[in-house]
Every structure is written in structure tokens, then in C-alpha cells.
Amino acid sequence: MSRDTPEPNLDGSALRIAVVVARFNEDITSRLLVGALKAAERHAVKEHTVNWVPGAFELPVVAQKLAKSGRFDAVVCLGCVVRHETDHYRYIAGESASGIQRASLDTGVPCIFGVITCDTKEQALERSGGEQGNKGEDAMRTAIETANLLRSL
Ligand code: INI
């Protein structure tokens, strides 16, 4: 990091964070959840909840309701969409991403896209606690940093 780049504020001790996690591809999403909860503990997040939904397509509507409730400073959305031979992948991944972003912009509460989109289960394993780190952990850190930044503005 260059001298001019400020360190992110990763102090979670004043933050309440909701996690929404998709059951589809649960072998992967449960690994993302473990990563997210580890990061919440490491950064002393004051309070968190975990809410399961059927698939990545359902993440936005639940994220939006949690964000609107006024009870949370950020919402972390976790899921895994693996490419198949049909257009289904594109619709699920695209709608999940744009719906989560819309929930953020409509409510002003950061809703974080912790959804793995990849071609194979092997790639998903690498990104959920394998060689490529854990996207759930990254998503929780992003939630903490963004919520703290928004508070300071
Ligand atoms: N949901 C996922 O989270 N990942 C997938 O890879 C996936 N695929 O491939 O179909 C998936 N489908 C279910 C979807 O999220 C909805 O639950 C379903 O369409 C009902 O709305």
C-alpha cells in the first residue's frame, strides 16, 4: 500500500451486520459463511444475524428488507453460482448482482456481493477457503470498511 493510501477502518465494534446466505451449493456457501463469521469475530463486530435463503436469486429481496429495517449497518450476501450449459447461470448471477446493488442504493445501507460466480465447483472451492482465499471473509471485511466509511461522511 502506498504512503498516500489510508488504512481501511476495520473496527467492527460499533456495527450490527446481517448475513444472508444461499442454501443452493451449500457445500460452498457454508464455507463462505464460516469465513464471514470468522472475520466478524476477528474485527469485533458488535452484533450479527444469519438468514438462509433458497438460492442466490432470493438474496436481494431479503437483503433489501434487512437493509430497510434500520437494524443493521450493512448486509453481507453470500452465494455460489456455477456455470451450466444454459443461460440460467447468466440470469441468476446477473439478477443477484444487480438486485443486491439496487438494495444498497435504494436504502443507503451497504449490501455486499459475496457471491462466487465461476465455471466449476473446483474454482468455487478455491475461492471459499482454498488457494484463492475466502470470499465470505472478504465480503465481511468489505461490509465493515464500507459501513465505517459511510458513518464518517
Ligand atoms: N441458485 C444458486 O444460488 N446458484 C446456482 O448455481 C443456481 N443454479 O445454477 O440454478 C441457483 N438456482 C436457484 C435460484 O437461485 C433460485 O433459488 C430459483 O430459481 C428460484 O427462484
XYZ file of C-alpha atoms and ligand atoms in Angstrom:
174
model
C 0.000 0.000 0.000
C 1.425 3.447 -0.893
C 2.027 6.100 1.757
C -0.958 8.091 0.440
C -3.440 5.244 0.695
C -5.289 5.353 4.024
C -5.667 2.143 6.002
C -9.256 0.820 5.962
C -11.163 1.166 9.229
C -11.903 -2.461 10.106
C -13.138 -1.813 13.625
C -16.476 -3.623 13.798
C -17.164 -2.921 17.446
C -19.956 -0.392 16.791
C -21.531 -2.277 13.881
C -24.560 -4.562 13.505
C -24.261 -6.710 10.422
C -26.802 -9.077 8.837
C -25.610 -12.027 6.783
C -27.849 -13.594 4.112
C -26.647 -16.915 2.746
C -27.999 -19.083 -0.083
C -28.643 -22.798 0.518
C -28.043 -23.675 -3.170
C -24.497 -25.100 -3.427
C -24.496 -25.316 0.361
C -21.198 -27.225 0.407
C -19.593 -23.983 -0.823
C -21.821 -21.360 0.811
C -21.364 -22.892 4.274
C -17.604 -22.362 3.782
C -18.269 -18.733 2.837
C -20.357 -18.359 5.992
C -17.556 -19.757 8.158
C -15.171 -17.211 6.598
C -17.605 -14.334 7.113
C -18.242 -15.228 10.764
C -14.509 -15.625 11.451
C -13.918 -12.140 10.043
C -16.810 -10.754 12.125
C -15.193 -12.196 15.246
C -11.680 -11.061 14.297
C -12.904 -7.487 13.776
C -15.125 -7.489 16.902
C -18.458 -6.943 15.122
C -20.935 -5.928 17.841
C -23.904 -7.957 16.610
C -24.726 -10.212 13.686
C -27.582 -12.364 12.388
C -27.576 -15.180 9.835
C -30.525 -15.655 7.445
C -30.710 -18.562 4.969
C -32.489 -18.226 1.594
C -33.080 -20.888 -1.104
C -30.716 -19.529 -3.781
C -28.701 -16.542 -4.982
C -31.771 -15.221 -6.794
C -33.515 -14.664 -3.426
C -30.604 -12.766 -1.836
C -31.690 -9.270 -3.000
C -35.253 -9.249 -1.641
C -34.129 -10.426 1.788
C -31.112 -8.097 1.786
C -33.417 -5.188 0.933
C -35.830 -5.978 3.785
C -32.974 -6.261 6.298
C -31.376 -3.060 4.998
C -34.692 -1.169 5.226
C -35.346 -2.354 8.789
C -32.944 0.203 10.275
C -31.497 -2.538 12.477
C -28.265 -3.090 10.507
C -25.275 -1.068 9.333
C -24.505 -3.492 6.481
C -25.802 -6.674 4.874
C -23.422 -9.380 3.634
C -24.871 -11.576 0.855
C -23.254 -14.979 0.290
C -23.934 -17.399 -2.551
C -22.370 -19.550 -5.236
C -23.458 -19.726 -8.869
C -21.695 -22.326 -11.021
C -21.965 -22.055 -14.796
C -24.074 -24.634 -16.605
C -24.731 -25.261 -20.273
C -27.779 -22.994 -20.316
C -28.498 -19.290 -19.908
C -29.781 -19.958 -16.395
C -26.394 -19.092 -14.879
C -26.362 -15.694 -16.537
C -29.837 -14.803 -15.267
C -29.250 -15.972 -11.702
C -25.806 -14.367 -11.375
C -26.801 -11.131 -13.134
C -30.076 -10.613 -11.303
C -28.465 -11.443 -7.976
C -25.703 -8.877 -8.538
C -27.946 -6.109 -9.796
C -30.602 -6.770 -7.140
C -28.033 -6.591 -4.348
C -26.635 -3.350 -5.733
C -30.159 -1.951 -6.027
C -30.877 -2.840 -2.391
C -27.753 -0.856 -1.418
C -28.560 2.188 -3.488
C -32.256 2.261 -2.570
C -31.608 2.043 1.175
C -28.168 3.626 1.647
C -27.130 0.546 3.624
C -24.200 -1.275 2.017
C -25.288 -4.702 0.747
C -22.164 -6.634 -0.157
C -21.913 -9.034 -3.104
C -20.214 -12.078 -1.609
C -21.386 -14.380 -4.376
C -18.903 -16.654 -6.148
C -19.611 -16.884 -9.894
C -17.452 -19.446 -11.636
C -17.265 -22.256 -14.179
C -16.587 -25.248 -11.920
C -17.006 -26.465 -8.349
C -13.198 -26.719 -8.110
C -12.918 -22.982 -8.703
C -15.631 -22.382 -6.111
C -13.681 -24.462 -3.568
C -10.527 -22.429 -4.260
C -12.419 -19.200 -3.527
C -14.170 -20.417 -0.388
C -11.215 -21.197 1.839
C -8.803 -22.708 -0.692
C -5.863 -21.274 -2.635
C -7.735 -18.097 -3.592
C -8.762 -17.167 -0.053
C -12.323 -16.960 1.194
C -14.803 -14.615 -0.493
C -17.027 -14.731 2.584
C -14.222 -13.318 4.695
C -13.533 -10.641 2.070
C -17.231 -9.736 1.981
C -17.389 -9.228 5.764
C -14.281 -7.031 5.698
C -15.794 -5.021 2.840
C -19.016 -4.588 4.843
C -17.128 -3.293 7.892
C -14.958 -0.898 5.894
C -17.876 0.477 3.861
C -20.215 0.867 6.862
C -17.495 2.738 8.782
C -16.757 4.953 5.785
C -20.445 5.814 5.326
C -20.724 6.727 9.018
C -17.792 9.090 8.702
C -19.071 11.006 5.669
N -29.008 -20.724 -7.240
C -27.750 -20.530 -6.796
O -27.543 -19.924 -5.728
N -26.694 -20.995 -7.539
C -26.873 -21.664 -8.719
O -25.851 -22.072 -9.332
C -28.192 -21.854 -9.198
N -28.409 -22.567 -10.455
O -27.446 -22.943 -11.114
O -29.531 -22.801 -10.832
C -29.274 -21.374 -8.406
N -30.548 -21.531 -8.792
C -31.667 -21.313 -7.910
C -32.075 -19.855 -7.869
O -31.166 -19.078 -7.106
C -33.484 -19.679 -7.251
O -33.471 -20.181 -5.936
C -34.581 -20.363 -8.057
O -34.514 -20.008 -9.424
C -35.981 -19.962 -7.514
O -36.192 -18.552 -7.646
